Structures are given as structure tokens and as C-alpha cells.
Amino acid sequence: ILNVEQSPQSLHVQEGDSTNFTCSFPSSNFYALHWYRWETAKSPEALFVMTLNGDEKKKGRISATLNTKEGYSYLYIKGSQPEDSATYLCAPTNTGNQFYFGTGTSLTVIP
Amino acid sequence: DGGITQSPKYLFRKEGQNVTLSCEQNLNHDAMYWYRQDPGQGLRLIYYSQIVNDFQKGDIAEGYSVSREKKESFPLTVTSAQKNPTAFYLCASSIDMGTQYFGPGTRLLVL
């Protein structure tokens, strides 16, 4: 079992603010890193999958970076909107391809 | 519409009773998974199946059983041996072992 840590646990920001979260994981046997967004009463939705050190992915106002050598990934949201309110989960996978989910960062964007 | 369905949304179990949670997908995915979520914890893998008629234990398989008789279906039985079954259960599927797509979940409560 991989020890995956996400910080902060929760975050409240004003509409228009930019924010970022961290996902930390053991760098040994790393294969890929997945980010998901989970809105209340909905299914978790895949945002990004990254595999290479230095990878950067972007989807609209959301972007993510990956550092496999030190074992972390950042998720950035630029100009947060109320519809960005959700829990953001990261899940590194090892060479066995099993997903190990963190506890998530709960984001609330205040209008 | 393609997707993953889980039923029921809420399920109540009496002491000593087995209950079965349904998971169906029409995405033509080979792999399917069951996760459990408890407060303050990340999603934990119960069982997964990479192909019909084959499945593997995850990190917390004790007290659970599964079957995979059809590609579209991966039901999870919570047996009376599971002493702490109250949780939120998520089913997912993927093409091979890549990005996972999730259902809406079933919340199991013990009477």
C-alpha cells in the first residue's frame, strides 16, 4: 500500500482567486499519477493522467505538474469559480497499475 | 449514453445478512473495480477484475465476495463476515488498467 498525502485537507477561496494543492507519494516503483474531481452527489471525474517527470497538463483553468523524482504533483486552478467547488483526488499507480487514492482536498469557492 | 450504473443508491443491511451491490457498465471496458470510502480515508480497493471469470483481491477483500460472469457486470456481495460494512461503495471500470471511470456509488447502512 502506498502512502499518499494530499494537502491541504480543505480550502475556502473567494471567486476569482487562484489556488493550488499538493499530492505527495513514494517515488519508488512509480508508473503514473491521476487527478480526479469529485463533485457532491456526482461520480469522480478524471482530470489528468501524467507519467513522465516534468509532465504538465492543462484543461481550461486547471493545470497540473509532476515531479516523479521527489514524489509530488501540484494541481493549480486559475481564477476559481463556484463550479470548481469539489473534492480533488490524486491517485498514483505503481508498476502493478493499482491506484492508491489520497484523502483528497476539498475546495469551496465562495461567490 | 455510455456509463456506469450502481444500484441501489442506499442499501440497508441487518446484522448477519448478506447484501449484494450492483454495478453495470456499457463502456465495453475489460477491467472493473470496487472501492470503499470511509470518512477521513482515501478510496480503498476491495476487488478488481481484468477479464470475465477472473478477479483479484484488493487491499481490503476480507468479508466481501465478487463475481464476473459477464463483461458488463461486477456485483459485490457484502457478507456477514464483514464486521464494519457501513461505508460508501464505488464501482469503476477501465480499458485495460488505465484511467478509471466511476459510477455514482451506493451507501450501505447497517440497521
CSV table of C-alpha atoms in Angstrom, one decimal:
chain,number,residue,atom,x,y,z
A,1,ILE,CA,0.0,0.0,0.0
A,2,LEU,CA,1.3,3.4,-1.0
A,3,ASN,CA,1.2,6.3,1.5
A,4,VAL,CA,-0.4,9.2,-0.5
A,5,GLU,CA,-0.8,12.5,1.2
A,6,GLN,CA,-2.8,15.5,-0.1
A,7,SER,CA,-2.7,18.9,1.3
A,8,PRO,CA,-4.4,21.0,2.4
A,9,GLN,CA,-7.3,18.8,3.5
A,10,SER,CA,-9.8,21.6,2.8
A,11,LEU,CA,-9.6,25.1,1.3
A,12,HIS,CA,-12.0,28.0,1.0
A,13,VAL,CA,-11.2,30.7,-1.5
A,14,GLN,CA,-13.0,33.7,-3.0
A,15,GLU,CA,-14.3,33.6,-6.5
A,16,GLY,CA,-11.5,34.8,-8.8
A,17,ASP,CA,-8.7,33.7,-6.6
A,18,SER,CA,-6.1,31.2,-7.9
A,19,THR,CA,-5.2,28.2,-5.8
A,20,ASN,CA,-3.1,25.1,-5.7
A,21,PHE,CA,-3.0,21.7,-4.0
A,22,THR,CA,-0.3,19.2,-3.4
A,23,CYS,CA,-0.2,15.4,-3.8
A,24,SER,CA,2.8,13.6,-2.3
A,25,PHE,CA,3.7,9.9,-2.9
A,26,PRO,CA,6.6,7.5,-2.7
A,27,SER,CA,8.7,7.9,-5.8
A,28,SER,CA,9.9,4.2,-6.0
A,29,ASN,CA,8.0,1.9,-8.5
A,30,PHE,CA,6.1,4.9,-9.8
A,31,TYR,CA,4.1,4.4,-13.0
A,32,ALA,CA,1.5,7.2,-13.4
A,33,LEU,CA,-0.3,9.9,-11.5
A,34,HIS,CA,-4.1,10.5,-11.9
A,35,TRP,CA,-6.1,13.5,-10.8
A,36,TYR,CA,-9.8,13.4,-10.3
A,37,ARG,CA,-12.5,15.9,-9.5
A,38,TRP,CA,-15.4,14.7,-7.3
A,39,GLU,CA,-18.4,17.0,-7.0
A,40,THR,CA,-21.0,16.3,-4.4
A,41,ALA,CA,-23.6,13.8,-5.4
A,42,LYS,CA,-21.8,13.0,-8.6
A,43,SER,CA,-19.2,10.4,-9.8
A,44,PRO,CA,-15.5,11.2,-9.6
A,45,GLU,CA,-14.4,12.6,-13.0
A,46,ALA,CA,-10.9,12.1,-14.5
A,47,LEU,CA,-9.0,15.3,-15.0
A,48,PHE,CA,-5.4,14.3,-15.9
A,49,VAL,CA,-3.1,11.4,-16.1
A,50,MET,CA,0.7,12.0,-16.1
A,51,THR,CA,3.6,9.6,-16.4
A,52,LEU,CA,6.8,11.5,-17.1
A,53,ASN,CA,8.9,13.6,-14.8
A,54,GLY,CA,8.3,17.2,-15.6
A,55,ASP,CA,4.9,16.5,-17.3
A,56,GLU,CA,2.5,19.4,-17.3
A,57,LYS,CA,-1.2,19.0,-18.3
A,58,LYS,CA,-3.8,21.7,-18.8
A,59,LYS,CA,-7.6,21.7,-19.1
A,60,GLY,CA,-9.1,25.1,-19.2
A,61,ARG,CA,-8.3,27.0,-16.0
A,62,ILE,CA,-6.9,23.8,-14.3
A,63,SER,CA,-3.3,22.6,-14.8
A,64,ALA,CA,-1.1,20.0,-13.1
A,65,THR,CA,2.6,19.3,-12.9
A,66,LEU,CA,4.5,16.2,-11.9
A,67,ASN,CA,7.8,15.5,-10.2
A,68,THR,CA,8.5,11.8,-10.1
A,69,LYS,CA,12.0,12.1,-8.6
A,70,GLU,CA,10.8,13.8,-5.4
A,71,GLY,CA,7.3,12.3,-5.5
A,72,TYR,CA,4.9,15.1,-5.8
A,73,SER,CA,2.3,16.7,-8.1
A,74,TYR,CA,0.7,20.1,-8.0
A,75,LEU,CA,-2.8,21.0,-9.2
A,76,TYR,CA,-3.4,24.6,-10.0
A,77,ILE,CA,-6.8,26.4,-10.5
A,78,LYS,CA,-6.6,29.9,-12.0
A,79,GLY,CA,-9.4,32.3,-11.3
A,80,SER,CA,-11.5,29.9,-9.2
A,81,GLN,CA,-15.2,29.8,-10.0
A,82,PRO,CA,-18.1,28.4,-7.8
A,83,GLU,CA,-18.4,25.5,-10.2
A,84,ASP,CA,-14.8,24.4,-9.3
A,85,SER,CA,-16.1,23.5,-5.8
A,86,ALA,CA,-15.4,19.8,-5.4
A,87,THR,CA,-13.0,17.4,-3.8
A,88,TYR,CA,-9.8,16.8,-5.8
A,89,LEU,CA,-8.3,13.4,-5.5
A,90,CYS,CA,-4.9,12.2,-6.7
A,91,ALA,CA,-4.0,8.6,-7.3
A,92,PRO,CA,-0.5,7.4,-8.1
A,93,THR,CA,-0.2,4.0,-9.6
A,94,ASN,CA,2.8,1.7,-9.3
A,95,THR,CA,4.2,-0.8,-11.8
A,96,GLY,CA,1.4,-3.2,-10.9
A,97,ASN,CA,-1.1,-0.5,-12.1
A,98,GLN,CA,-3.1,-0.4,-8.9
A,99,PHE,CA,-4.5,3.0,-8.0
A,100,TYR,CA,-3.8,4.4,-4.5
A,101,PHE,CA,-6.1,7.3,-3.7
A,102,GLY,CA,-5.3,10.1,-1.3
A,103,THR,CA,-7.9,11.5,1.0
A,104,GLY,CA,-8.5,14.5,-1.2
A,105,THR,CA,-8.5,18.3,-1.0
A,106,SER,CA,-12.0,19.8,-0.5
A,107,LEU,CA,-12.3,23.1,-2.3
A,108,THR,CA,-15.1,25.6,-1.7
A,109,VAL,CA,-15.2,28.7,-3.9
A,110,ILE,CA,-17.2,31.5,-2.3
A,111,PRO,CA,-19.1,33.7,-4.7
B,1,ASP,CA,-25.5,7.1,-23.1
B,2,GLY,CA,-22.4,5.1,-22.1
B,3,GLY,CA,-21.6,4.9,-18.4
B,4,ILE,CA,-21.6,3.0,-15.2
B,5,THR,CA,-24.6,2.4,-13.1
B,6,GLN,CA,-24.8,1.3,-9.5
B,7,SER,CA,-27.9,0.3,-7.6
B,8,PRO,CA,-29.3,0.8,-5.2
B,9,LYS,CA,-28.3,4.3,-4.1
B,10,TYR,CA,-28.9,3.4,-0.5
B,11,LEU,CA,-28.9,-0.1,1.0
B,12,PHE,CA,-29.7,-1.2,4.5
B,13,ARG,CA,-28.3,-4.4,6.0
B,14,LYS,CA,-29.5,-6.2,9.0
B,15,GLU,CA,-27.0,-8.0,11.3
B,16,GLY,CA,-25.9,-11.3,9.9
B,17,GLN,CA,-27.3,-10.6,6.4
B,18,ASN,CA,-25.5,-10.8,3.1
B,19,VAL,CA,-26.3,-8.0,0.7
B,20,THR,CA,-25.3,-7.5,-3.0
B,21,LEU,CA,-24.4,-4.2,-4.6
B,22,SER,CA,-24.9,-4.0,-8.4
B,23,CYS,CA,-22.5,-2.5,-10.9
B,24,GLU,CA,-23.2,-2.4,-14.6
B,25,GLN,CA,-21.2,-0.7,-17.4
B,26,ASN,CA,-21.9,-0.3,-21.1
B,27,LEU,CA,-18.5,1.1,-22.0
B,28,ASN,CA,-17.1,-2.2,-23.2
B,29,HIS,CA,-14.3,-1.9,-20.6
B,30,ASP,CA,-12.4,-5.1,-19.7
B,31,ALA,CA,-11.4,-4.1,-16.2
B,32,MET,CA,-13.8,-3.4,-13.3
B,33,TYR,CA,-13.1,-2.4,-9.7
B,34,TRP,CA,-14.8,-2.0,-6.3
B,35,TYR,CA,-13.7,0.6,-3.8
B,36,ARG,CA,-14.8,1.5,-0.3
B,37,GLN,CA,-14.7,5.0,1.2
B,38,ASP,CA,-14.8,5.8,4.9
B,39,PRO,CA,-14.7,9.2,6.5
B,40,GLY,CA,-11.1,10.7,6.5
B,41,GLN,CA,-9.7,7.9,4.3
B,42,GLY,CA,-8.9,7.6,0.6
B,43,LEU,CA,-10.7,5.1,-1.6
B,44,ARG,CA,-9.5,1.6,-0.8
B,45,LEU,CA,-9.6,-1.2,-3.3
B,46,ILE,CA,-11.7,-4.2,-2.4
B,47,TYR,CA,-11.6,-6.4,-5.5
B,48,TYR,CA,-10.8,-5.9,-9.2
B,49,SER,CA,-11.3,-7.9,-12.3
B,50,GLN,CA,-9.3,-7.6,-15.5
B,51,ILE,CA,-11.3,-10.0,-17.5
B,52,VAL,CA,-14.5,-12.1,-17.4
B,53,ASN,CA,-14.4,-15.1,-15.0
B,54,ASP,CA,-11.2,-13.7,-13.3
B,55,PHE,CA,-10.9,-11.4,-10.3
B,56,GLN,CA,-8.2,-10.4,-7.7
B,57,LYS,CA,-8.3,-9.3,-4.1
B,58,GLY,CA,-7.5,-5.8,-3.3
B,59,ASP,CA,-6.2,-4.3,-0.1
B,60,ILE,CA,-9.4,-5.0,2.0
B,61,ALA,CA,-11.1,-8.0,0.5
B,62,GLU,CA,-12.0,-9.8,3.8
B,63,GLY,CA,-15.7,-10.1,4.3
B,64,TYR,CA,-16.5,-9.4,0.6
B,65,SER,CA,-17.0,-11.5,-2.5
B,66,VAL,CA,-17.5,-10.8,-6.2
B,67,SER,CA,-18.3,-12.5,-9.5
B,68,ARG,CA,-17.6,-11.6,-13.1
B,69,GLU,CA,-19.8,-13.8,-15.3
B,70,LYS,CA,-20.4,-11.1,-17.8
B,71,LYS,CA,-18.2,-8.3,-19.1
B,72,GLU,CA,-20.8,-5.7,-18.2
B,73,SER,CA,-21.4,-6.7,-14.7
B,74,PHE,CA,-19.4,-6.9,-11.5
B,75,PRO,CA,-21.6,-7.4,-8.4
B,76,LEU,CA,-20.2,-7.1,-4.9
B,77,THR,CA,-21.6,-9.1,-2.0
B,78,VAL,CA,-21.0,-7.8,1.5
B,79,THR,CA,-21.1,-10.9,3.6
B,80,SER,CA,-22.0,-11.3,7.3
B,81,ALA,CA,-18.2,-11.7,7.9
B,82,GLN,CA,-17.7,-8.0,7.2
B,83,LYS,CA,-17.9,-6.6,10.7
B,84,ASN,CA,-17.9,-3.0,9.7
B,85,PRO,CA,-19.8,-2.7,6.4
B,86,THR,CA,-21.2,0.8,6.8
B,87,ALA,CA,-19.5,2.8,4.1
B,88,PHE,CA,-19.8,4.4,0.6
B,89,TYR,CA,-19.0,1.9,-2.2
B,90,LEU,CA,-17.8,3.0,-5.6
B,91,CYS,CA,-17.6,0.9,-8.7
B,92,ALA,CA,-15.2,1.8,-11.6
B,93,SER,CA,-14.2,0.4,-14.9
B,94,SER,CA,-11.3,1.0,-17.3
B,95,ILE,CA,-9.9,-0.1,-20.6
B,96,ASP,CA,-7.1,-2.4,-19.6
B,97,MET,CA,-5.7,-0.9,-16.3
B,98,GLY,CA,-5.7,2.8,-17.3
B,99,THR,CA,-7.9,5.7,-16.3
B,100,GLN,CA,-10.8,4.6,-14.3
B,101,TYR,CA,-14.4,5.8,-14.8
B,102,PHE,CA,-16.6,5.7,-11.8
B,103,GLY,CA,-20.3,5.1,-11.0
B,104,PRO,CA,-22.4,7.2,-8.7
B,105,GLY,CA,-21.9,4.9,-5.6
B,106,THR,CA,-24.0,3.0,-3.1
B,107,ARG,CA,-24.2,4.0,0.5
B,108,LEU,CA,-24.6,0.9,2.8
B,109,LEU,CA,-26.0,1.3,6.2
B,110,VAL,CA,-26.4,-1.3,9.0
B,111,LEU,CA,-29.7,-1.4,10.9
